[in-house]
Coordinates of C-alpha atoms in Angstrom, one line a residue:
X1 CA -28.1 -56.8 -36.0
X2 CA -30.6 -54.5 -35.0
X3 CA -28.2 -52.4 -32.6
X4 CA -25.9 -50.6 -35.3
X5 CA -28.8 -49.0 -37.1
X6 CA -30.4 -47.8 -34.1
X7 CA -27.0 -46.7 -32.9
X8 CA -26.4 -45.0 -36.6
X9 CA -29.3 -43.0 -35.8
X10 CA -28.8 -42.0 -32.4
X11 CA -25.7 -40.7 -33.7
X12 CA -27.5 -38.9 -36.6
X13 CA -29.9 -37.5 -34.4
X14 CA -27.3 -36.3 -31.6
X15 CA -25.3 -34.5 -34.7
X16 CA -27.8 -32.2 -36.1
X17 CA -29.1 -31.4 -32.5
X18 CA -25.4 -30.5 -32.4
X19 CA -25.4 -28.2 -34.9
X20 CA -28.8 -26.9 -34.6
X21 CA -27.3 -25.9 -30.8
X22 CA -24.3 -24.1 -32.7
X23 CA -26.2 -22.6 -35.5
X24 CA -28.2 -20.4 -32.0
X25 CA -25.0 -19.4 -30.4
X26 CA -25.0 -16.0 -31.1
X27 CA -22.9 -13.2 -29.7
X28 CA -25.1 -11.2 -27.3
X29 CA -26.1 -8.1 -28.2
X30 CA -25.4 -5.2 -25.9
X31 CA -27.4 -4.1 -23.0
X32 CA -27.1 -0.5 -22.2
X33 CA -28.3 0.3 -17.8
X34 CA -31.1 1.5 -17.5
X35 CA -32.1 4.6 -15.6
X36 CA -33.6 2.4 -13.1
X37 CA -29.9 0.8 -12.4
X38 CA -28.1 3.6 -13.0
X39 CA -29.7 5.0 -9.6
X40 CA -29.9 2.1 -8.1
X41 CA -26.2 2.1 -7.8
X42 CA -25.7 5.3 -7.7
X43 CA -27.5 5.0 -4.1
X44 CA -25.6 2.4 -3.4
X45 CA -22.1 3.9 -4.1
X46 CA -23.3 7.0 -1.7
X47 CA -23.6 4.5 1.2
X48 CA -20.3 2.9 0.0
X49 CA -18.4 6.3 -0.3
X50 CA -19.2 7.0 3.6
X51 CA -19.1 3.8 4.9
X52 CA -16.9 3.1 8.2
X53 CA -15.9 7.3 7.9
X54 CA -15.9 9.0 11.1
X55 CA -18.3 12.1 10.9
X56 CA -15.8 15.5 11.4
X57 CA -15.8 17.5 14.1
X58 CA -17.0 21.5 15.1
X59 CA -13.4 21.8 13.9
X60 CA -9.8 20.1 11.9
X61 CA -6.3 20.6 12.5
X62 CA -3.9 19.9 10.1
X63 CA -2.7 16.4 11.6
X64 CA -6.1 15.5 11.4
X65 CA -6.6 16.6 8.1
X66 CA -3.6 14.4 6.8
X67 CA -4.6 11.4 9.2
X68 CA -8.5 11.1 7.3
X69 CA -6.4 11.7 3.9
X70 CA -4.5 8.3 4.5
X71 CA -7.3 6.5 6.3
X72 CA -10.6 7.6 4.2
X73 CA -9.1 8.6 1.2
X74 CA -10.8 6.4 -1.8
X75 CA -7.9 6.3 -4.3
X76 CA -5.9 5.2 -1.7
X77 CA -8.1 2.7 -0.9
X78 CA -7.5 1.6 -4.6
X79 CA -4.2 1.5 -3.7
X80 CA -3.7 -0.6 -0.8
X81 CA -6.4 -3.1 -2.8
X82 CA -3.8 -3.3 -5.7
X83 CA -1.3 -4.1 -3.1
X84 CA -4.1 -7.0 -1.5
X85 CA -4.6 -8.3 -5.1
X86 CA -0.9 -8.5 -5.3
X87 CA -0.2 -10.4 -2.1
X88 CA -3.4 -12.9 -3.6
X89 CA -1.5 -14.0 -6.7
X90 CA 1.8 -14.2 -4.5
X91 CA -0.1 -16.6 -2.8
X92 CA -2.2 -18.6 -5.3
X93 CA 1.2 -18.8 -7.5
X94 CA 3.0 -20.5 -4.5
X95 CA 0.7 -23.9 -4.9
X96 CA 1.6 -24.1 -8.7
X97 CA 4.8 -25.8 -7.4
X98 CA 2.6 -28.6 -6.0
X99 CA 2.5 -31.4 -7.4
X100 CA -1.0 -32.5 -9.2
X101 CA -3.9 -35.1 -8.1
X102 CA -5.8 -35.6 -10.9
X103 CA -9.2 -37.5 -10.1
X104 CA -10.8 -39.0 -13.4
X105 CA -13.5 -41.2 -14.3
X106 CA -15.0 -41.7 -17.6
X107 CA -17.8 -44.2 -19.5
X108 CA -17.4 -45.5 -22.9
X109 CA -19.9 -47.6 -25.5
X110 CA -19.5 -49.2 -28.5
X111 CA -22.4 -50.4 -30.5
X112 CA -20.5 -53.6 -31.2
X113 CA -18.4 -56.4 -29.7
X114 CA -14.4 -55.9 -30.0
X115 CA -13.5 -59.0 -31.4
X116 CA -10.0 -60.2 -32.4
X117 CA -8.2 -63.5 -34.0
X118 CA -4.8 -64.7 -33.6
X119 CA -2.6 -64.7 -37.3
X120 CA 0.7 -65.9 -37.9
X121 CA 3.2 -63.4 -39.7
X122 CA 2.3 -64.7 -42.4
X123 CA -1.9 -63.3 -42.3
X124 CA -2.6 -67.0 -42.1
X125 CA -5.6 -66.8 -39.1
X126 CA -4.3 -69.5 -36.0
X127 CA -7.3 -71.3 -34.8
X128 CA -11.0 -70.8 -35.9
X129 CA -13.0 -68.9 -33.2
X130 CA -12.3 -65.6 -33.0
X131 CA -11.8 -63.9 -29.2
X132 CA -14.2 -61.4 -27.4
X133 CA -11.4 -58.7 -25.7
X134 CA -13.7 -55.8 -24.3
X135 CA -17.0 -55.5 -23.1
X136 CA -19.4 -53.0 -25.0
X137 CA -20.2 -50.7 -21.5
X138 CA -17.7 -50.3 -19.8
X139 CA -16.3 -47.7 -17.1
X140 CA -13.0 -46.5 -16.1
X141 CA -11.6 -44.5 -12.7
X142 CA -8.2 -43.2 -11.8
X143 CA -6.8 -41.0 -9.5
X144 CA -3.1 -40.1 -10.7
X145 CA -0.6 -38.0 -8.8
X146 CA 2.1 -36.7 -11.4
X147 CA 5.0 -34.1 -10.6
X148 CA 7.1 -32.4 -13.5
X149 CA 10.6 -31.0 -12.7
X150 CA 10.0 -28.5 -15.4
X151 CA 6.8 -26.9 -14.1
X152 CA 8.1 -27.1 -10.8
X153 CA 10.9 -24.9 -11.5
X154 CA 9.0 -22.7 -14.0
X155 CA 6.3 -22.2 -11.0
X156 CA 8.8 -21.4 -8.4
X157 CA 10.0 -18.6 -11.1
X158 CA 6.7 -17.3 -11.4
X159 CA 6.4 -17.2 -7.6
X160 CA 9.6 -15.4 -7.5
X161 CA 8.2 -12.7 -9.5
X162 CA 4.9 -12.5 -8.4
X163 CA 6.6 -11.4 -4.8
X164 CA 9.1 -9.0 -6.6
X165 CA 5.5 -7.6 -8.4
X166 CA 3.9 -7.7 -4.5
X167 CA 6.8 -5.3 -3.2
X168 CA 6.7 -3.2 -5.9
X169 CA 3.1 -2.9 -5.2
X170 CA 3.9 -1.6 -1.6
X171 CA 6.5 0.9 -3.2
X172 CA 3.6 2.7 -5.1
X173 CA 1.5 2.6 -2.0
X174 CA 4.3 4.4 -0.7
X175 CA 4.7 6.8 -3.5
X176 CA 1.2 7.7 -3.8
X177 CA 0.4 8.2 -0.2
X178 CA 3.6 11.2 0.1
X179 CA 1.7 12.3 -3.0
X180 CA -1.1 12.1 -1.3
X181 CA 0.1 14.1 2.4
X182 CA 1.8 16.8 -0.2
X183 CA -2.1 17.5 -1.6
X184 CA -3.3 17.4 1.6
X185 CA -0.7 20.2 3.2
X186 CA -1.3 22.9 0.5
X187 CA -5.1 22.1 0.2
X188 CA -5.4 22.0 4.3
X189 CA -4.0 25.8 3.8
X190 CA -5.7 26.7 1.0
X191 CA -8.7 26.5 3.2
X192 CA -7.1 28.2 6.0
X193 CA -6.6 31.5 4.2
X194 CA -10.1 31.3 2.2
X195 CA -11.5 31.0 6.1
X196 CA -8.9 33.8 7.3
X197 CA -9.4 36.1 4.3
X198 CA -13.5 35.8 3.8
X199 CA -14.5 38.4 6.5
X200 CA -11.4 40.6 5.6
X201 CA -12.9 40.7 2.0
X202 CA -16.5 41.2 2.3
X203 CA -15.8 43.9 4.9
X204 CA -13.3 45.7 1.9
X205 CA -15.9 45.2 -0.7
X206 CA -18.6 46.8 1.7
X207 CA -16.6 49.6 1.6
X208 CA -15.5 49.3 -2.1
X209 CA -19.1 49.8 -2.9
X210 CA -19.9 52.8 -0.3
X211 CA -16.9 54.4 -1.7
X212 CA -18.3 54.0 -5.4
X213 CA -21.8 55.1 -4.5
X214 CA -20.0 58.7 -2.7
X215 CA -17.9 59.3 -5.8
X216 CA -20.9 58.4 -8.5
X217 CA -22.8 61.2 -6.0
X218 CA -19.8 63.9 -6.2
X219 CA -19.5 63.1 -10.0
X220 CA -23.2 63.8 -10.1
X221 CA -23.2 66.8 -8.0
X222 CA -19.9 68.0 -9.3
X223 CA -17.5 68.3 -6.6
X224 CA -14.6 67.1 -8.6
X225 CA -13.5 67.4 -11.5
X226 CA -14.6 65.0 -14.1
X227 CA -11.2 63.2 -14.9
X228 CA -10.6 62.8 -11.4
X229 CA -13.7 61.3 -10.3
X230 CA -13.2 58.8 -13.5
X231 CA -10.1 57.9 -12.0
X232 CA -11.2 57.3 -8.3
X233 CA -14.0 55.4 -10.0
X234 CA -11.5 52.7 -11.9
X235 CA -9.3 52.5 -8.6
X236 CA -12.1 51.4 -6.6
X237 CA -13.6 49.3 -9.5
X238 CA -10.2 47.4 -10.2
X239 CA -9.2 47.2 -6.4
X240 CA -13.2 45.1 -6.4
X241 CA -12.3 43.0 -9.3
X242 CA -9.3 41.9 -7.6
X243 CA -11.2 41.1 -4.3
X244 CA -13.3 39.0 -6.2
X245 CA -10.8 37.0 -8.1
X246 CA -9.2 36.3 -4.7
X247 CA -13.1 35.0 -3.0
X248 CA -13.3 33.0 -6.5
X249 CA -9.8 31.4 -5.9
X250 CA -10.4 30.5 -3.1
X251 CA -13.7 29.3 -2.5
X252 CA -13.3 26.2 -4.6
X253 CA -10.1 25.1 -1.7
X254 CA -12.9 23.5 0.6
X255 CA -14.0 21.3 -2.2
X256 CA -10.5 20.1 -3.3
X257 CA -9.6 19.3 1.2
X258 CA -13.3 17.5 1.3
X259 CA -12.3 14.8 -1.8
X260 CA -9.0 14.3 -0.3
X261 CA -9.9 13.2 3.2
X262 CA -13.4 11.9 1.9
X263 CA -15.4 14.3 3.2
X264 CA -18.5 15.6 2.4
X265 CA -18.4 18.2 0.2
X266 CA -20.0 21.4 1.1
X267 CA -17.4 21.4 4.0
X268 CA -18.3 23.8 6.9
X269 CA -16.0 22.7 9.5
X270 CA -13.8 25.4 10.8
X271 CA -9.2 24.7 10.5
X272 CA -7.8 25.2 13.7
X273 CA -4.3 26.3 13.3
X274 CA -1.9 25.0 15.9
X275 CA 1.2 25.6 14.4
X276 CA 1.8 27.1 11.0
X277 CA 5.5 26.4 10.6
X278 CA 5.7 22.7 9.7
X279 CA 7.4 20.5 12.3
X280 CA 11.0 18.8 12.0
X281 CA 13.7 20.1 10.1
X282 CA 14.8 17.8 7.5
X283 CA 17.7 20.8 6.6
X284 CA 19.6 19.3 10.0
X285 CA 21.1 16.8 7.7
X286 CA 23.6 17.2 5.2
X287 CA 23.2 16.4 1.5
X288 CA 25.1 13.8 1.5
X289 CA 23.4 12.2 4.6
X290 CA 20.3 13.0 2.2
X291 CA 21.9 11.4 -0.8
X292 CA 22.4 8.2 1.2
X293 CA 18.8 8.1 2.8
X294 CA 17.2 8.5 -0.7
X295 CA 19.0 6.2 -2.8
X296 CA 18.4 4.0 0.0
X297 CA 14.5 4.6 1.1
X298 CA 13.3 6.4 -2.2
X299 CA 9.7 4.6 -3.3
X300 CA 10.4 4.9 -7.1
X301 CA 14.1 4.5 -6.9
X302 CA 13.1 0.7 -5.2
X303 CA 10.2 -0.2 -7.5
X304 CA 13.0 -0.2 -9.8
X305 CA 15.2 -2.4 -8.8
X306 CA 12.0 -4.7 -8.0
X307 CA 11.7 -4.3 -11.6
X308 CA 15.3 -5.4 -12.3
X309 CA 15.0 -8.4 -10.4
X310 CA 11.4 -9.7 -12.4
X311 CA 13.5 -9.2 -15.5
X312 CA 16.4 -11.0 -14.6
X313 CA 14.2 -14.3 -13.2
X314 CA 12.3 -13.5 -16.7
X315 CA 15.4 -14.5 -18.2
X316 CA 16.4 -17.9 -16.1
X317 CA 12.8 -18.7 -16.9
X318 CA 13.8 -18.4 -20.7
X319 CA 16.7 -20.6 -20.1
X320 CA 14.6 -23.4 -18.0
X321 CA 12.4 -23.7 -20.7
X322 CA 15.1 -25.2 -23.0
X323 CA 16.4 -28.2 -20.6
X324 CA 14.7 -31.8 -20.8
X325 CA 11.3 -32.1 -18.7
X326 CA 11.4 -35.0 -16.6
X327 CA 7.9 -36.2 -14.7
X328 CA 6.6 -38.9 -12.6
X329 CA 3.1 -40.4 -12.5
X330 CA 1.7 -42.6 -9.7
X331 CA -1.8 -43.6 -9.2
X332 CA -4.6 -46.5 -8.6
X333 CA -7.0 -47.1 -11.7
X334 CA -10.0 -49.0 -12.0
X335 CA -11.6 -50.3 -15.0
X336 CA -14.9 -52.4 -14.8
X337 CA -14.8 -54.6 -18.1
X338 CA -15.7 -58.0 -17.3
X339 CA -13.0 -59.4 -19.4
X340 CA -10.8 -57.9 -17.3
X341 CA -8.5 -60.5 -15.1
X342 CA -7.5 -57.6 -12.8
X343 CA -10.2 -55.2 -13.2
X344 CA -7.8 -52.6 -10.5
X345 CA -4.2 -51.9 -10.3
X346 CA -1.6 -49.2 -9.7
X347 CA 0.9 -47.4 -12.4
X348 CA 3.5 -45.4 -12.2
X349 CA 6.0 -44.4 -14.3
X350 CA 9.0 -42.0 -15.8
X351 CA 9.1 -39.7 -18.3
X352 CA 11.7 -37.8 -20.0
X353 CA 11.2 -35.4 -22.9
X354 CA 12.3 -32.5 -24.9
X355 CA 11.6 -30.1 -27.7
X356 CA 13.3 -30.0 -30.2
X357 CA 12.6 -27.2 -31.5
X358 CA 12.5 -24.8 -28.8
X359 CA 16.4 -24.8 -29.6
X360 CA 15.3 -22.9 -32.8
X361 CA 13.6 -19.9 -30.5
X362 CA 15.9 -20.1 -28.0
X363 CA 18.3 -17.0 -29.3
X364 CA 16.0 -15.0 -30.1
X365 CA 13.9 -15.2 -26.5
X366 CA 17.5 -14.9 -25.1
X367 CA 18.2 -11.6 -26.4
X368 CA 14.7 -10.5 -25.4
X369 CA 15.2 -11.6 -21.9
X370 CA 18.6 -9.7 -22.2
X371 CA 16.8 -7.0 -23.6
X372 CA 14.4 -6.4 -20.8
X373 CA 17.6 -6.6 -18.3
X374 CA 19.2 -3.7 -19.6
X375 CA 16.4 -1.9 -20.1
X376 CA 15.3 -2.6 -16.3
X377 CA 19.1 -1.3 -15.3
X378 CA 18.6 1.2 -17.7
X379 CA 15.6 2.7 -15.9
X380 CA 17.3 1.9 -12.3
X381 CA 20.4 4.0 -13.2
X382 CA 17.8 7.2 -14.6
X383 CA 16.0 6.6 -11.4
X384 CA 19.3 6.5 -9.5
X385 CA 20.5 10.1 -11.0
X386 CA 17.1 11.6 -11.0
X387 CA 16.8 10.5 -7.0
X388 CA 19.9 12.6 -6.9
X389 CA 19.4 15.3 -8.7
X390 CA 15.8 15.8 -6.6
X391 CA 17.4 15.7 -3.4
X392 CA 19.4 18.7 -4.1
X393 CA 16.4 20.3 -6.2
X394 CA 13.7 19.7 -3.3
X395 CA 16.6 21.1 -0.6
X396 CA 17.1 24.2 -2.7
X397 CA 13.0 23.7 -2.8
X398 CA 12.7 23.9 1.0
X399 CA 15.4 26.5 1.3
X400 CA 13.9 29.1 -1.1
X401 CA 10.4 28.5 0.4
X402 CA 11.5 29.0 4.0
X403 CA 13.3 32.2 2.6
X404 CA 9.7 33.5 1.1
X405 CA 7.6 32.8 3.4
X406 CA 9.8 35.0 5.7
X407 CA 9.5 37.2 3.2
X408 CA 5.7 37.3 2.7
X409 CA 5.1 37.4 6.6
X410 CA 7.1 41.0 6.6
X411 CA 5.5 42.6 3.7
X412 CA 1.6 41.4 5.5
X413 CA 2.8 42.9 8.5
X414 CA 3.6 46.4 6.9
X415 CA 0.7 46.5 4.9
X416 CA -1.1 45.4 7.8
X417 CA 0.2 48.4 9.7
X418 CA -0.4 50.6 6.7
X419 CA -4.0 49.8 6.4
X420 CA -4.2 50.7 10.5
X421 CA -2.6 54.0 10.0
X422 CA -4.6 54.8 6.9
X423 CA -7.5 53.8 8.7
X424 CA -7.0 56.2 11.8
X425 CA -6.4 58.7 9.4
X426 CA -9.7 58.2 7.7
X427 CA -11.3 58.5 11.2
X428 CA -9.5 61.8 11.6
X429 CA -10.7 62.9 8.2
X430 CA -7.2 63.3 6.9
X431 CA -8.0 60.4 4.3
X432 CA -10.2 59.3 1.8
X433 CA -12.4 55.7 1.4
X434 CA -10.1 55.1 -1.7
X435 CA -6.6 55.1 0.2
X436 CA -8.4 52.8 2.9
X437 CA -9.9 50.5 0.5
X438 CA -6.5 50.4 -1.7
X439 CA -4.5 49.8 1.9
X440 CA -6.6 46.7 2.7
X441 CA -6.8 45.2 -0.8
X442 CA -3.2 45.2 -0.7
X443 CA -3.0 44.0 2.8
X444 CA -5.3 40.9 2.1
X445 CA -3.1 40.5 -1.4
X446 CA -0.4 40.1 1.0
X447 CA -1.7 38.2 3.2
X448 CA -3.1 35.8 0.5
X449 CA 0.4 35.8 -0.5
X450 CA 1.6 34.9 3.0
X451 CA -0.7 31.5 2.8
X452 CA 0.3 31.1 -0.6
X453 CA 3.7 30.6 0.6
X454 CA 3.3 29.1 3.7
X455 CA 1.6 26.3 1.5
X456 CA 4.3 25.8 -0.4
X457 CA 6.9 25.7 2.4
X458 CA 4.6 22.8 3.7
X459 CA 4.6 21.5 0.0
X460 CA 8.3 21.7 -0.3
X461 CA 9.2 19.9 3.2
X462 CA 6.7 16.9 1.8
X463 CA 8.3 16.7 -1.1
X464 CA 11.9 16.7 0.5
X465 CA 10.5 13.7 2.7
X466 CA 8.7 12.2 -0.6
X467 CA 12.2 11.8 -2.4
X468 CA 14.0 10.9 1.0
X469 CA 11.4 8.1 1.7
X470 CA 10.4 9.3 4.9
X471 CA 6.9 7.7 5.6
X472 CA 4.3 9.6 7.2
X473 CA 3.4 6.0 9.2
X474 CA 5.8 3.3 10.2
X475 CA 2.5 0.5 9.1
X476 CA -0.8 0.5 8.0
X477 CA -3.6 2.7 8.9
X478 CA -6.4 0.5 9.0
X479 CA -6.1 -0.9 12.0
X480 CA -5.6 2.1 14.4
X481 CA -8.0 5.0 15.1
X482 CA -8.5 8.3 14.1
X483 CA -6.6 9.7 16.8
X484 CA -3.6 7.1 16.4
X485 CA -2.9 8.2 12.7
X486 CA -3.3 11.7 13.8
X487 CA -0.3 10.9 16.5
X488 CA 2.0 8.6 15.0
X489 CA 1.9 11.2 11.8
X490 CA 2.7 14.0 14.1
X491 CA 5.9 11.9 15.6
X492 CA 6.9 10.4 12.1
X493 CA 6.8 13.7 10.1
X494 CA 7.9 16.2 13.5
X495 CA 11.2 13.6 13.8
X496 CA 14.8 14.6 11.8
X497 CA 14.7 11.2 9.4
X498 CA 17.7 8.7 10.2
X499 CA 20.6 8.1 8.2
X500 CA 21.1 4.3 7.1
X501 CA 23.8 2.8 8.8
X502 CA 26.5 1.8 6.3
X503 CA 27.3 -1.6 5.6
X504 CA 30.2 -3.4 7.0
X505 CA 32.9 -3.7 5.2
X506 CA 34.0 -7.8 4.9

């Protein structure tokens, strides 16, 4: 027969295309971008940076400040995408637990006839014609639906975890936008000062330097002594360094408050400073009341015990994997081989199995999953005594900042009045440039120090309401306005947080 040679060398020929194929699979080489790309994208990402930002106003108050922060802020963007991404497995791992409709159809050739001949036990051939069984060409379709109690339950396991991994997703969103407030607060007033301070400085630097050019012109003409004009000369000169230290702190604020709140960055929006004290009094409540409200509310503290949880299902999953699998098949078929009777029909059937030797791991993925659970509780109970410990540490925080800022605000006004009396004194020629400029280098020292301290009452209080899991918004931002956040972050942060109620007793 002609056929099986021909077929020989189609399968000969199919072969060394094969491997000819195989020998060309290379790994790719790498492609570096191109400049062309590179700024391609890099226009692209400038478009993408702004996009859906509303443009600032002639001015920003500090509400408004903290309400772009959560809404425009691009790492917490990142954030709340993490927490999408997380809500998308939760809900592609849910239809694991269905069961599965497989659709098949598949074509077959042999390059001879299947023949076969009846023999008794013996070999000894019954009859003398042998039997054509299957066609040559032949085609066969099926559409199966099959369920396994085994990957049912490991599936709804997975789902389990997958929602414990969602909500511990949401916990640090939560943690990362009181970070994020905290930043926000102390950059906000960082700005403040470096807009309050400017004029003060370049006005004492103006007269820094007419000071310096009158004693370089008495040094020259000799109407002091040597030594003393020296002197006058390094006072001025170290009074000007430090002015210039405190223009160079602070100029870089503006840049730090435009990344935050996604804003562009030469920033030239004036702060308007409603209130300077931060609103609400978290202090009202007791430490105790604070202890409750923390270990109750506290971001980290509850990723933790999400944690816990995926460990412990890790280990029932360990456990399911031992038992007996037990699945069910069900499903038409079709086959078209003409020797066929009944070329369609429908199966089902029962199946029951096990490994063996998944008994042999099973210990040792036992004390693993173990393992992991006291490592989880582990971590919850370091969480647990560090929430503590931070209550008291961030109310001590709150306490000692409150206490120096009070203190900061009476030592600015007394060098305040200082510099006024040294500067009518001036007027009345009864003192010199160099008590005047030394009066208002200290006075804008001080009053540095006053912002200085007022940003770190308003970082203390965040970090109070950080650790006592006080939100700055009851839901999301994305779907209210500008204005809303701005409100609702006033209200949530202004309000004296609530103590859980205690659970009932059975």
């Amino acid at each position: 027969m002609r056929t099986r040679p021909l077929a020989l060398a189609a399968a000969t020929v199919a072969v060394a295309l094969l491997a000819s194929g195989c020998a060309q699979l290379q790994p790719p080489s790498p492609k570096p971008l191109q400049a062309s790309d590179i700024q391609a994208q890099l226009a692209q990402d400038r478009i993408a940076v702004q996009r859906d930002v509303q443009p600032l106003g002639p001015t920003l108050t500090l509400d408004e400040a903290i309400a772009r922060a959560l809404k425009y802020n691009l790492d917490r963007r990142a954030r709340l995408l993490e927490q999408a991404l997380a809500a998308e497995q939760f809900d592609a791992s849910s239809y694991d637990m269905l069961p599965r409709l497989l659709a098949s159809a598949g074509y077959t050739a042999r390059d001879s006839d299947r023949i076969s001949r009846s023999t008794k036990l013996d070999g000894t051939p019954v009859g003398t014609d042998p039997l054509l069984s299957q066609s040559r060409n032949r085609a066969l379709y099926q559409l199966e639906l099959s369920w396994s109690l085994l990957d049912f339950g490991l599936a709804r396991y997975n789902t389990e975890q997958a929602g414990d991994r969602l909500l511990a997703a949401v916990e640090r969103r939560r943690k990362a936008t009181h970070q994020l407030v905290q930043d926000t607060r102390v950059a906000f007033w960082r700005v403040a000062s470096a807009q309050r301070l400017h004029d003060d400085v370049q006005a004492s630097l103006k007269l820094a330097d007419e000071a310096m050019a009158d004693a370089r012109q008495a040094e020259a003409e000799k109407l002091r002594s040597p030594l003393e004009s020296l002197r006058f000369q390094r006072q001025l000169t170290e009074n000007m360094r430090l002015l210039e230290a405190i223009e160079q702190e602070l100029t870089t604020a503006r840049f730090e408050l435009a990344a935050l709140i996604n804003a562009p960055v030469m920033l030239e929006t004036k702060l308007a400073i409603d209130d300077e004290m931060p609103l609400g009094d978290p202090l009202a409540l007791s430490a105790e009341a604070m202890e409750d409200l923390a270990l109750s509310q506290n971001a980290e503290l509850r990723e933790h015990l999400y944690q816990r949880r995926i460990a412990a299902t890790e280990a029932r999953k360990v456990i399911a994997r031992s038992y007996p699998n037990l699945s069910f098949n069900l499903g038409p078929r079709y086959d078209t081989d003409k020797y066929l009777v009944n070329n369609g029909w429908t199966e089902a059937g029962v199946q029951i199995s096990y490994n063996l030797f998944s008994l042999l791991g099973l210990p040792a993925q036992k004390r693993a999953a173990e393992a992991g659970i006291a490592l989880a509780d582990q971590r919850r109970l370091a969480a647990h005594a560090a929430t503590v410990a931070q209550v008291h540490v961030a109310r001590e925080q709150l306490v000692g900042a409150k206490r120096q800022f009070e203190r900061a605000d009476a030592l600015w006004q007394l060098d305040d009045k200082i510099t006024r009396q040294l500067a009518s004194r001036e007027q009345a020629k009864a003192g010199s440039k160099l008590e005047r400029v030394a009066a208002q280098t200290t006075a804008i020292v001080s009053l540095l120090r006053r912002y200085q301290a007022l940003a770190q009452l308003h970082a203390a209080q965040s970090k109070l309401q950080a650790t006592l899991g006080v939100d700055p918004l009851p839901g999301s931002s994305d779907d209210m306005s500008l204005e809303q956040v701005a409100a609702q972050l006033r209200a949530q942060l202004g309000a004296t947080p609530a103590v859980p109620a205690a659970p009932a007793t059975p």
